[in-house]
Short mmCIF file of C-alpha atoms and ligand atoms in Angstrom, two decimals:
data_model
loop_
_atom_site.label_atom_id
_atom_site.label_comp_id
_atom_site.label_asym_id
_atom_site.label_seq_id
_atom_site.Cartn_x
_atom_site.Cartn_y
_atom_site.Cartn_z
CA UNK A 804 31.84 -1.01 12.88
CA UNK A 805 28.22 0.09 13.27
CA UNK A 806 24.71 -1.32 13.14
CA UNK A 807 22.22 -0.06 10.59
CA UNK A 808 19.23 -0.99 8.49
CA UNK A 809 19.21 -1.41 4.70
CA UNK A 810 16.58 0.95 3.33
CA UNK A 811 17.32 0.66 -0.38
CA UNK A 812 19.11 -1.64 -2.79
CA UNK A 813 19.97 -0.35 -6.23
CA UNK A 814 22.60 -1.19 -8.89
CA UNK A 815 24.72 -3.29 -6.58
CA UNK A 816 24.72 -0.82 -3.72
CA UNK A 817 22.97 -1.10 -0.39
CA UNK A 818 21.93 2.06 1.38
CA UNK A 819 22.25 1.67 5.12
CA UNK A 820 20.46 3.96 7.57
CA UNK A 821 22.36 4.57 10.78
CA UNK A 822 21.64 7.32 13.28
CA UNK A 823 19.58 9.32 10.79
CA UNK A 824 22.22 9.19 8.05
CA UNK A 825 22.51 6.99 4.97
CA UNK A 826 25.69 5.14 3.95
CA UNK A 827 26.24 3.66 0.50
CA UNK A 828 27.69 0.19 0.94
CA UNK A 829 28.71 -2.88 -0.98
CA UNK A 830 28.38 -6.42 0.30
CA UNK A 831 31.68 -7.87 1.48
CA UNK A 832 30.98 -10.01 4.48
CA UNK A 833 31.23 -13.75 4.94
CA UNK A 834 27.45 -13.97 4.40
CA UNK A 835 28.39 -14.14 0.73
CA UNK A 836 29.94 -17.55 1.21
CA UNK A 837 26.69 -18.68 2.77
CA UNK A 838 24.87 -17.47 -0.34
CA UNK A 839 22.74 -15.06 1.64
CA UNK A 840 22.26 -11.75 -0.06
CA UNK A 841 21.32 -8.62 1.85
CA UNK A 842 17.68 -7.55 1.63
CA UNK A 843 15.99 -4.23 2.14
CA UNK A 844 14.84 -4.34 5.76
CA UNK A 845 17.92 -6.23 7.01
CA UNK A 846 19.71 -5.10 10.13
CA UNK A 847 23.42 -5.25 9.33
CA UNK A 848 26.87 -4.66 10.75
CA UNK A 849 28.75 -2.36 8.42
CA UNK A 850 31.93 -0.34 8.22
CA UNK A 851 32.17 3.01 6.46
CA UNK A 852 34.88 5.67 6.58
CA UNK A 853 32.67 7.98 4.52
CA UNK A 854 29.12 8.03 3.15
CA UNK A 855 29.98 6.49 -0.25
CA UNK A 856 32.36 3.63 0.32
CA UNK A 857 31.07 1.47 3.10
CA UNK A 858 30.74 -2.26 3.19
CA UNK A 859 28.42 -4.71 4.87
CA UNK A 860 30.08 -7.26 7.11
CA UNK A 861 27.22 -9.34 8.44
CA UNK A 862 23.46 -9.62 8.46
CA UNK A 863 21.42 -10.06 11.62
CA UNK A 864 18.93 -12.88 11.78
CA UNK A 865 15.67 -12.00 10.03
CA UNK A 866 12.31 -11.94 11.72
CA UNK A 867 10.66 -12.76 8.38
CA UNK A 868 11.32 -12.30 4.68
CA UNK A 869 9.47 -11.94 1.41
CA UNK A 870 10.77 -12.92 -2.00
CA UNK A 871 8.50 -10.68 -4.05
CA UNK A 872 8.81 -7.91 -3.03
CA UNK A 873 12.33 -8.65 -1.71
CA UNK A 874 12.15 -7.32 1.84
CA UNK A 875 12.71 -8.54 5.40
CA UNK A 876 11.73 -7.76 8.99
CA UNK A 877 8.25 -6.55 8.20
CA UNK A 878 5.91 -5.77 11.12
CA UNK A 879 2.71 -5.14 9.24
CA UNK A 880 1.20 -4.86 5.78
CA UNK A 881 -0.91 -2.02 4.52
CA UNK A 882 -3.20 -3.32 1.80
CA UNK A 883 -4.47 -0.57 -0.44
CA UNK A 884 -7.48 -1.18 -2.60
CA UNK A 885 -9.30 1.58 -4.43
CA UNK A 886 -13.02 2.14 -4.21
CA UNK A 887 -13.02 3.04 -7.91
CA UNK A 888 -10.52 3.35 -10.82
CA UNK A 889 -9.78 0.45 -10.60
CA UNK A 890 -13.09 -0.78 -9.16
CA UNK A 891 -13.19 -2.21 -5.66
CA UNK A 892 -12.38 -5.91 -5.88
CA UNK A 893 -13.05 -7.94 -2.75
CA UNK A 894 -11.61 -11.10 -4.32
CA UNK A 895 -8.28 -9.39 -4.81
CA UNK A 896 -8.44 -7.91 -1.31
CA UNK A 897 -9.04 -11.36 0.17
CA UNK A 898 -6.17 -12.74 -1.88
CA UNK A 899 -3.81 -10.13 -0.43
CA UNK A 900 -5.14 -10.84 3.06
CA UNK A 901 -4.45 -14.56 2.70
CA UNK A 902 -0.91 -13.93 1.45
CA UNK A 903 -0.25 -11.64 4.41
CA UNK A 904 -1.89 -13.96 6.96
CA UNK A 905 0.19 -16.85 5.61
CA UNK A 906 3.29 -14.83 6.54
CA UNK A 907 1.80 -14.12 9.98
CA UNK A 908 2.02 -10.40 9.42
CA UNK A 909 -0.71 -8.09 10.64
CA UNK A 910 -2.63 -6.41 7.86
CA UNK A 911 -4.59 -3.21 7.80
CA UNK A 912 -6.72 -2.07 4.92
CA UNK A 913 -7.09 1.26 3.17
CA UNK A 914 -9.89 1.78 0.67
CA UNK A 915 -8.70 4.75 -1.40
CA UNK A 916 -10.24 7.33 -3.75
CA UNK A 917 -13.36 7.75 -1.62
CA UNK A 918 -13.58 11.31 -3.01
CA UNK A 919 -14.62 9.95 -6.40
CA UNK A 920 -17.75 8.09 -5.34
CA UNK A 921 -21.44 8.80 -5.51
CA UNK A 922 -23.57 8.17 -2.48
CA UNK A 923 -24.61 4.58 -3.14
CA UNK A 924 -21.00 3.49 -3.58
CA UNK A 925 -20.00 5.28 -0.38
CA UNK A 926 -22.58 3.20 1.44
CA UNK A 927 -21.31 0.03 -0.18
CA UNK A 928 -17.75 0.80 0.98
CA UNK A 929 -19.01 1.51 4.49
CA UNK A 930 -20.67 -1.90 4.52
CA UNK A 931 -17.40 -3.55 3.50
CA UNK A 932 -15.57 -1.58 6.17
CA UNK A 933 -17.97 -2.89 8.82
CA UNK A 934 -17.60 -6.47 7.56
CA UNK A 935 -13.81 -6.46 7.57
CA UNK A 936 -13.58 -4.70 10.90
CA UNK A 937 -15.83 -7.35 12.40
CA UNK A 938 -13.21 -9.91 11.35
CA UNK A 939 -10.62 -7.80 13.14
CA UNK A 940 -8.97 -5.92 10.28
CA UNK A 941 -8.76 -2.14 10.71
CA UNK A 942 -10.18 -0.38 7.63
CA UNK A 943 -9.59 3.26 6.73
CA UNK A 944 -11.70 4.88 4.01
CA UNK A 945 -9.35 7.42 2.47
CA UNK A 946 -8.78 10.13 -0.07
CA UNK A 947 -5.51 11.99 -0.52
CA UNK A 948 -7.32 15.31 -0.04
CA UNK A 949 -9.02 14.14 3.17
CA UNK A 950 -6.46 14.98 5.84
CA UNK A 951 -8.32 13.12 8.60
CA UNK A 952 -7.93 9.86 6.72
CA UNK A 953 -4.26 10.61 6.05
CA UNK A 954 -3.68 11.29 9.78
CA UNK A 955 -5.32 8.01 10.62
CA UNK A 956 -3.04 6.12 8.22
CA UNK A 957 -0.01 7.94 9.57
CA UNK A 958 -0.88 6.90 13.11
CA UNK A 959 -0.89 3.26 11.98
CA UNK A 960 2.56 3.60 10.42
CA UNK A 961 4.33 5.15 13.39
CA UNK A 962 7.12 3.12 14.94
CA UNK A 963 6.81 0.04 12.74
CA UNK A 964 8.12 -1.35 9.45
CA UNK A 965 5.26 -1.57 6.99
CA UNK A 966 5.05 -3.04 3.54
CA UNK A 967 2.44 -1.57 1.23
CA UNK A 968 0.69 -3.85 -1.20
CA UNK A 969 -2.00 -3.32 -3.76
CA UNK A 970 -2.81 -3.39 -7.43
CA UNK A 971 -1.15 -0.86 -9.74
CA UNK A 972 -2.91 2.50 -9.78
CA UNK A 973 -4.79 2.21 -6.49
CA UNK A 974 -2.83 5.14 -5.07
CA UNK A 975 -0.13 3.63 -2.86
CA UNK A 976 2.57 6.15 -3.75
CA UNK A 977 0.06 9.01 -3.75
CA UNK A 978 -0.95 8.37 -0.17
CA UNK A 979 2.65 8.27 1.01
CA UNK A 980 3.28 11.57 -0.78
CA UNK A 981 0.20 13.02 0.83
CA UNK A 982 1.37 11.97 4.31
CA UNK A 983 4.85 13.36 3.66
CA UNK A 984 5.13 15.70 0.65
CA UNK A 985 8.94 15.73 0.96
CA UNK A 986 8.99 12.20 -0.44
CA UNK A 987 7.67 13.18 -3.89
CA UNK A 988 7.55 9.59 -5.11
CA UNK A 989 6.58 9.17 -8.76
CA UNK A 990 2.91 8.52 -9.34
CA UNK A 991 1.16 7.84 -12.56
CA UNK A 992 -2.07 8.48 -14.38
CA UNK A 993 -4.28 5.48 -14.02
CA UNK A 994 -5.02 4.92 -17.70
CA UNK A 995 -1.36 4.91 -18.53
CA UNK A 996 -0.24 2.68 -15.71
CA UNK A 997 -2.94 0.13 -16.41
CA UNK A 998 -2.46 0.31 -20.17
CA UNK A 999 1.14 -0.67 -19.84
CA UNK A 1000 0.21 -3.27 -17.27
CA UNK A 1001 3.21 -2.15 -15.26
CA UNK A 1002 3.78 -0.51 -11.95
CA UNK A 1003 5.05 3.04 -11.79
CA UNK A 1004 7.00 2.11 -8.69
CA UNK A 1005 9.66 -0.43 -9.61
CA UNK A 1006 12.28 -0.73 -6.91
CA UNK A 1007 11.87 -1.47 -3.21
CA UNK A 1008 12.69 1.34 -0.84
CA UNK A 1009 11.94 1.99 2.82
CA UNK A 1010 10.86 5.53 3.54
CA UNK A 1011 11.21 7.11 6.94
CA UNK A 1012 7.70 8.33 7.69
CA UNK A 1013 6.46 9.62 11.02
CA UNK A 1014 8.90 7.55 13.00
CA UNK A 1015 8.13 4.40 11.05
CA UNK A 1016 9.63 2.81 7.95
CA UNK A 1017 7.38 2.18 4.98
CA UNK A 1018 8.19 0.17 1.89
CA UNK A 1019 6.49 1.44 -1.20
CA UNK A 1020 6.75 -1.59 -3.38
CA UNK A 1021 5.49 -2.58 -6.79
CA UNK A 1022 3.08 -4.72 -4.81
CA UNK A 1023 3.27 -8.46 -4.56
CA UNK A 1024 4.11 -9.26 -8.14
CA UNK A 1025 3.21 -12.85 -7.52
CA UNK A 1026 -0.29 -13.26 -6.20
CA UNK A 1027 -0.25 -17.01 -6.40
CA UNK A 1028 -0.43 -19.10 -3.29
CA UNK A 1029 2.93 -20.66 -4.12
CA UNK A 1030 3.78 -22.95 -1.27
CA UNK A 1031 0.64 -22.47 0.81
CA UNK A 1032 -0.71 -25.90 1.78
CA UNK A 1033 -4.40 -26.61 1.62
CA UNK A 1034 -4.50 -27.26 5.37
CA UNK A 1035 -3.08 -23.80 6.03
CA UNK A 1036 -5.77 -21.97 4.09
CA UNK A 1037 -8.49 -22.00 6.80
CA UNK A 1038 -5.97 -20.49 9.24
CA UNK A 1039 -5.71 -17.47 6.95
CA UNK A 1040 -9.36 -16.59 7.63
CA UNK A 1041 -9.54 -15.31 11.23
CA UNK A 1042 -13.34 -15.53 11.37
CA UNK A 1043 -13.10 -19.24 10.49
CA UNK A 1044 -10.43 -19.81 13.13
CA UNK A 1045 -12.73 -18.22 15.67
CA UNK A 1046 -15.43 -20.86 15.23
CA UNK A 1047 -13.45 -23.89 14.05
CA UNK A 1048 -13.57 -25.60 17.45
CA UNK A 1049 -17.30 -25.97 16.96
CA UNK A 1050 -16.83 -27.94 13.74
CA UNK A 1051 -17.57 -31.62 14.26
CA UNK A 1052 -14.26 -32.73 12.75
CA UNK A 1053 -10.85 -31.60 13.79
CA UNK A 1054 -9.00 -30.26 10.77
CA UNK A 1055 -12.32 -29.51 9.10
CA UNK A 1056 -11.74 -27.80 5.75
CA UNK A 1057 -15.23 -26.28 5.94
CA UNK A 1058 -16.18 -27.69 2.60
CA UNK A 1059 -17.94 -31.04 2.35
CA UNK A 1060 -17.78 -31.93 6.02
CA UNK A 1061 -21.07 -32.21 7.93
CA UNK A 1062 -21.76 -30.16 11.07
CA UNK A 1063 -19.34 -27.45 10.06
CA UNK A 1064 -19.46 -24.27 12.17
CA UNK A 1065 -18.14 -22.12 9.32
CA UNK A 1066 -20.89 -23.19 6.96
CA UNK A 1067 -23.40 -22.62 9.76
CA UNK A 1068 -21.92 -19.16 10.21
CA UNK A 1069 -22.39 -18.36 6.54
CA UNK A 1070 -25.96 -19.55 6.81
CA UNK A 1071 -26.88 -17.46 9.83
CA UNK A 1072 -25.03 -14.41 8.50
CA UNK A 1073 -22.22 -14.38 11.07
CA UNK A 1074 -19.68 -15.00 8.32
CA UNK A 1075 -19.80 -13.06 5.03
CA UNK A 1076 -20.84 -15.09 2.05
CA UNK A 1077 -18.30 -13.44 -0.26
CA UNK A 1078 -15.47 -14.37 2.10
CA UNK A 1079 -16.59 -18.00 2.11
CA UNK A 1080 -16.97 -18.02 -1.69
CA UNK A 1081 -13.47 -16.66 -2.08
CA UNK A 1082 -12.19 -19.27 0.35
CA UNK A 1083 -13.66 -22.02 -1.85
CA UNK A 1084 -12.11 -20.45 -4.95
CA UNK A 1085 -8.67 -20.30 -3.30
CA UNK A 1086 -9.08 -23.87 -2.13
CA UNK A 1087 -9.75 -25.01 -5.66
CA UNK A 1088 -6.79 -23.03 -6.94
CA UNK A 1089 -4.49 -24.76 -4.45
CA UNK A 1090 -5.94 -28.17 -5.27
CA UNK A 1091 -5.44 -27.60 -8.99
CA UNK A 1092 -1.88 -26.51 -8.52
CA UNK A 1093 0.56 -28.62 -10.44
CA UNK A 1094 2.76 -30.64 -8.16
CA UNK A 1095 6.28 -29.27 -8.08
CA UNK A 1096 9.39 -31.18 -7.23
N1 GTP B 1220 -9.27 11.18 -6.84
C1 GTP B 1220 -8.25 10.53 -6.28
N2 GTP B 1220 -7.23 10.09 -7.07
C2 GTP B 1220 -6.22 9.42 -6.47
C3 GTP B 1220 -6.20 9.19 -5.07
N3 GTP B 1220 -5.07 8.49 -4.79
C4 GTP B 1220 -4.41 8.32 -5.96
N4 GTP B 1220 -5.08 8.88 -6.98
C5 GTP B 1220 -4.67 8.88 -8.41
O1 GTP B 1220 -4.51 7.52 -8.86
C6 GTP B 1220 -3.45 7.44 -9.81
C7 GTP B 1220 -2.47 6.32 -9.44
O2 GTP B 1220 -1.82 6.66 -8.23
P1 GTP B 1220 -0.38 6.05 -7.79
O3 GTP B 1220 -0.12 6.64 -6.44
O4 GTP B 1220 0.63 6.22 -8.84
O5 GTP B 1220 -0.74 4.50 -7.65
P2 GTP B 1220 0.22 3.32 -7.15
O6 GTP B 1220 -0.65 2.40 -6.34
O7 GTP B 1220 1.43 3.84 -6.50
O8 GTP B 1220 0.57 2.59 -8.52
P3 GTP B 1220 1.88 1.73 -8.89
O9 GTP B 1220 3.10 2.47 -8.47
O10 GTP B 1220 1.77 1.59 -10.37
O11 GTP B 1220 1.73 0.40 -8.19
C8 GTP B 1220 -2.80 8.82 -9.86
O12 GTP B 1220 -3.30 9.48 -11.00
C9 GTP B 1220 -3.29 9.50 -8.60
O13 GTP B 1220 -3.37 10.89 -8.72
C10 GTP B 1220 -7.30 9.67 -4.27
O14 GTP B 1220 -7.39 9.49 -3.04
N5 GTP B 1220 -8.29 10.34 -4.93
MG1 MG B 1221 3.50 3.63 -6.91
ZN1 ZN B 1222 -15.78 -26.60 9.41
#
């Protein structure tokens, strides 16, 4: 028996990484009775006499888990958003950030395709970078042909399990290929991938990159706030959390309450207006959610 980590799940097989080698396994353990199915990212006990016919006996307790994409034991999330093609979209970026914050996973942000911009757009992206870094999120302005930016991303990936998220066509697979050309993950022309409204990358796989494991995923296919409660939403905005003790009311939702430190922050410029606007939009979305039983 040995301990390993599931790095890929495809057609009923689990691929378990152990000591630098991969074993193809089926699930056979008593976890099946408990209706737990192995996930990419799981640490497992497995038995294998050769590389093709192993089986998984048990699954270690998970640190965290996602349903879409199906993956567990994630340390951090890399959110990729392109500066152009598709256009930079701060609403979508904030949506990803909230989803990641709700899972209590640390995000970092890459704004890709910086090589395709004219000067005024470069300045706009630099302004966004400064705003998000002030909140505490690292931001890397990148282009696949800019090796400094690729080195910087690589340094963030080392030694941790990272899930990559972002809209289709923003360049998630391309940047992994650029960091490690041996991967040669499929990438797609933007027009095509958007036209079909589908992701080029379809299955979840963890790649071994610079001593870290990275999941190139089709992105979060569900960008809805699902089971996020209204009261949890302010906690997903670190710059709100930072000032919330100065709000007059405990549990202030920073909306209609008087003497609210967040609203004061928006007024005096300490908190970005677009972040607050997006917060109100998300709030409304959660309030309008149909009750589910
Ligand atoms: N100019 C430029 N083009 C890029 C860059 N990164 C990616 N692209 C192009 O953007 C297109 C989409 O890239 P992908 O890597 O397939 O995007 P993806 O995010 O993996 O997309 P899905 O797998 O569909 O989710 C490809 O044509 C890439 O060549 C970049 O830094 N600069
Ligand atoms: Mg891809
Ligand atoms: Zn408040």
